[in-house]
Each structure stands twice: as C-alpha cells, then as structure tokens.
CSV table of C-alpha atoms in Angstrom, one decimal:
chain,number,residue,atom,x,y,z
A,1,MET,CA,-16.6,2.7,-9.5
A,2,SER,CA,-16.9,2.9,-5.8
A,3,LYS,CA,-15.1,-0.2,-4.6
A,4,SER,CA,-11.3,-0.7,-4.6
A,5,ILE,CA,-9.9,-3.8,-6.2
A,6,PHE,CA,-7.1,-5.7,-4.5
A,7,TYR,CA,-5.0,-7.7,-7.0
A,8,HIS,CA,-2.8,-10.5,-5.7
A,9,ALA,CA,-1.2,-13.6,-6.9
A,10,GLY,CA,-1.5,-15.9,-3.9
A,11,CYS,CA,1.9,-15.4,-2.5
A,12,PRO,CA,2.5,-15.0,1.3
A,13,VAL,CA,3.3,-11.3,0.9
A,14,CYS,CA,0.0,-10.8,-0.9
A,15,VAL,CA,-2.1,-12.8,1.6
A,16,SER,CA,-0.7,-10.9,4.5
A,17,ALA,CA,-1.4,-7.5,2.8
A,18,GLU,CA,-4.8,-8.6,1.7
A,19,GLN,CA,-5.9,-9.4,5.3
A,20,ASP,CA,-4.7,-6.0,6.4
A,21,ILE,CA,-6.4,-4.1,3.6
A,22,VAL,CA,-9.7,-5.9,4.0
A,23,LYS,CA,-9.6,-5.2,7.7
A,24,LEU,CA,-8.8,-1.5,7.2
A,25,LEU,CA,-11.1,-0.7,4.4
A,26,GLY,CA,-13.9,-3.1,5.3
A,27,PRO,CA,-14.8,-6.2,3.2
A,28,GLU,CA,-17.7,-4.4,1.6
A,29,LYS,CA,-15.4,-1.8,0.1
A,30,VAL,CA,-12.9,-4.0,-1.7
A,31,ASP,CA,-13.0,-6.7,-4.3
A,32,ILE,CA,-10.2,-9.4,-4.3
A,33,VAL,CA,-8.9,-10.6,-7.6
A,34,HIS,CA,-6.4,-13.5,-7.7
A,35,ILE,CA,-4.7,-12.9,-11.0
A,36,GLY,CA,-2.3,-15.9,-10.6
A,37,SER,CA,-5.2,-18.3,-10.9
A,38,ASN,CA,-6.1,-16.7,-14.2
A,39,LYS,CA,-3.0,-17.3,-16.2
A,40,GLY,CA,-3.3,-17.1,-19.9
A,41,LEU,CA,-6.8,-15.5,-19.6
A,42,GLY,CA,-5.3,-12.1,-20.0
A,43,PHE,CA,-3.6,-9.6,-17.8
A,44,GLN,CA,-4.7,-6.7,-20.0
A,45,LYS,CA,-7.3,-5.4,-17.7
A,46,GLN,CA,-5.0,-4.9,-14.7
A,47,GLU,CA,-2.1,-3.9,-16.8
A,48,SER,CA,-4.1,-1.2,-18.5
A,49,ALA,CA,-5.2,0.0,-15.1
A,50,GLY,CA,-1.5,0.5,-14.3
A,51,VAL,CA,-0.8,-2.6,-12.1
A,52,LYS,CA,2.9,-3.2,-12.3
A,53,SER,CA,3.4,-5.6,-9.5
A,54,VAL,CA,1.3,-7.5,-6.9
A,55,PRO,CA,-0.1,-7.1,-4.4
A,56,ALA,CA,-1.7,-3.8,-5.6
A,57,LEU,CA,-4.7,-1.8,-4.7
A,58,LEU,CA,-6.7,-0.1,-7.4
A,59,THR,CA,-8.6,2.7,-5.7
A,60,PRO,CA,-12.0,4.0,-6.8
A,61,ASN,CA,-10.4,7.1,-8.3
A,62,GLY,CA,-8.2,5.0,-10.6
A,63,ASN,CA,-4.9,5.2,-8.7
A,64,VAL,CA,-2.8,2.1,-8.2
A,65,LEU,CA,-1.1,1.6,-4.9
A,66,HIS,CA,1.6,-1.0,-5.2
A,67,ILE,CA,2.0,-2.6,-1.8
A,68,ASN,CA,5.3,-3.9,-0.7
A,69,PHE,CA,6.8,-5.7,-3.6
A,70,GLY,CA,5.6,-9.2,-4.0
A,71,ALA,CA,6.1,-10.0,-7.6
A,72,SER,CA,6.4,-8.2,-10.9
A,73,MET,CA,3.7,-8.8,-13.5
A,74,ALA,CA,6.3,-10.4,-15.6
A,75,ASP,CA,6.9,-13.0,-12.9
A,76,VAL,CA,3.2,-13.7,-12.4
A,77,LYS,CA,2.8,-14.3,-16.2
A,78,GLY,CA,5.7,-16.8,-15.8
B,1,MET,CA,-3.4,1.1,19.0
B,2,SER,CA,-6.5,1.5,16.9
B,3,LYS,CA,-5.3,4.0,14.3
B,4,SER,CA,-3.0,3.4,11.4
B,5,ILE,CA,0.0,5.7,10.9
B,6,PHE,CA,0.9,6.9,7.4
B,7,TYR,CA,4.6,7.8,7.2
B,8,HIS,CA,5.8,9.9,4.3
B,9,ALA,CA,8.6,12.2,3.3
B,10,GLY,CA,6.8,14.9,1.4
B,11,CYS,CA,7.6,13.6,-2.1
B,12,PRO,CA,4.9,13.7,-4.8
B,13,VAL,CA,4.6,9.9,-4.7
B,14,CYS,CA,3.9,10.1,-0.9
B,15,VAL,CA,1.4,12.9,-1.2
B,16,SER,CA,-0.6,11.1,-3.9
B,17,ALA,CA,-0.7,7.9,-1.8
B,18,GLU,CA,-1.5,9.8,1.3
B,19,GLN,CA,-4.6,11.3,-0.3
B,20,ASP,CA,-5.8,7.9,-1.4
B,21,ILE,CA,-5.2,6.3,1.9
B,22,VAL,CA,-6.9,9.0,3.9
B,23,LYS,CA,-9.9,8.9,1.6
B,24,LEU,CA,-10.1,5.1,1.7
B,25,LEU,CA,-9.6,4.6,5.4
B,26,GLY,CA,-11.2,7.9,6.6
B,27,PRO,CA,-9.3,10.7,8.2
B,28,GLU,CA,-10.3,9.7,11.7
B,29,LYS,CA,-8.5,6.3,11.2
B,30,VAL,CA,-5.1,7.4,10.2
B,31,ASP,CA,-2.4,9.7,11.6
B,32,ILE,CA,0.0,11.3,9.1
B,33,VAL,CA,3.7,11.5,10.0
B,34,HIS,CA,6.0,13.6,7.8
B,35,ILE,CA,9.4,12.0,8.7
B,36,GLY,CA,11.3,14.2,6.3
B,37,SER,CA,10.6,17.3,8.3
B,38,ASN,CA,12.1,15.6,11.4
B,39,LYS,CA,15.6,15.0,10.2
B,40,GLY,CA,18.1,14.3,12.9
B,41,LEU,CA,15.4,13.9,15.5
B,42,GLY,CA,15.6,10.2,15.1
B,43,PHE,CA,14.2,7.6,12.8
B,44,GLN,CA,14.3,4.9,15.5
B,45,LYS,CA,10.6,4.8,16.1
B,46,GLN,CA,9.6,4.1,12.5
B,47,GLU,CA,12.6,1.9,11.8
B,48,SER,CA,11.9,-0.3,14.8
B,49,ALA,CA,8.3,-0.6,13.6
B,50,GLY,CA,9.7,-2.0,10.4
B,51,VAL,CA,9.4,1.0,8.0
B,52,LYS,CA,12.0,0.4,5.3
B,53,SER,CA,10.8,3.0,2.8
B,54,VAL,CA,8.2,5.7,2.4
B,55,PRO,CA,5.4,6.1,1.9
B,56,ALA,CA,4.4,3.3,4.3
B,57,LEU,CA,1.3,2.5,6.3
B,58,LEU,CA,1.7,1.0,9.8
B,59,THR,CA,-1.5,-0.8,10.5
B,60,PRO,CA,-3.1,-1.1,14.0
B,61,ASN,CA,-2.0,-4.7,14.2
B,62,GLY,CA,1.6,-3.7,13.7
B,63,ASN,CA,2.1,-4.7,10.1
B,64,VAL,CA,3.9,-2.3,7.7
B,65,LEU,CA,2.5,-1.9,4.2
B,66,HIS,CA,5.1,-0.3,2.0
B,67,ILE,CA,3.2,1.6,-0.7
B,68,ASN,CA,4.8,2.0,-4.1
B,69,PHE,CA,8.4,2.8,-3.6
B,70,GLY,CA,9.1,6.4,-3.0
B,71,ALA,CA,12.4,6.5,-1.1
B,72,SER,CA,14.4,4.3,1.1
B,73,MET,CA,14.9,5.3,4.7
B,74,ALA,CA,18.6,5.8,3.8
B,75,ASP,CA,17.6,8.4,1.2
B,76,VAL,CA,15.3,10.2,3.6
B,77,LYS,CA,18.1,10.4,6.2
B,78,GLY,CA,20.3,11.9,3.5
C-alpha cells in the first residue's frame, strides 16, 4: 500500500480538511473515501484499520491520523 | 508561507504523528516546532494561529489540522 486513504463523512469539517490534505500530499498520493454515503454497507474495513472518527487519514504504513474531530464512527453509523 | 508547521509537545502521540507527517509531506515541506520545550516563552504565536491542541499541523494556507488528540494547550502550559 503506497497511497494514503482519507476517510470522511461529507461534513464541513471533513471537506475543509480534505482539501488541505489533498493539496499537501498531492492528489495522486491519496484516495478519498466518503463513508457516510455507504451506510449499511459495512464500516468494518475502516474500523478494523483503526478509524475511530472522521475525518481521518490512513497512512501507507497503517497508522491512522484522526484530524480535528468531526464525528465519531458511532455518529456516522447513525 | 509555503511550508507547513507541525507543532508538538514531545509526547508519544505527537512523535508518532510527526514521523508520519514528515514522511507524507516530505521533510523539506514541514517545519517542526516543539512547543513543550519553550514553556513560558509564550504560546501566543501558535494560539493566534488557531492551535488548540497538539499535535497540530498549520498548513501554508493558514488552516490548522488538529491531529488525534494529544494534549490541550492548557495542559502543555501546565
């Protein structure tokens, strides 16, 4: 895995952070995943990766950087 | 301002995030500031920039991304 993955849920906090991250890392280095649009289809992948809140950046080495504090996974699940 | 500034206070959470950020952005694109080693010399600069907790990344466009939640500025001031 050589790309980072940016998880967000579409909230204003997420979008603002997304724009900064994409600008800083370069769009070719980060995938964007909107987990809020995927409700019910399973949050297992991001939760097993350690994503506890969004927005969050999963780095290529497997660390999760939780950025600001938009919403807990529990809130996103609704 | 074309470089980002990574503020941290020397805690394990900060150091881990610092290594990821430097790796992702490239060491030439980010300055590291250890604010914990600077106690009493003033936190005004980072606080006026909007840094509310550390570790935090101040981006070139002036946004502050608070990463995970290491410590509040109040705790760092001690």
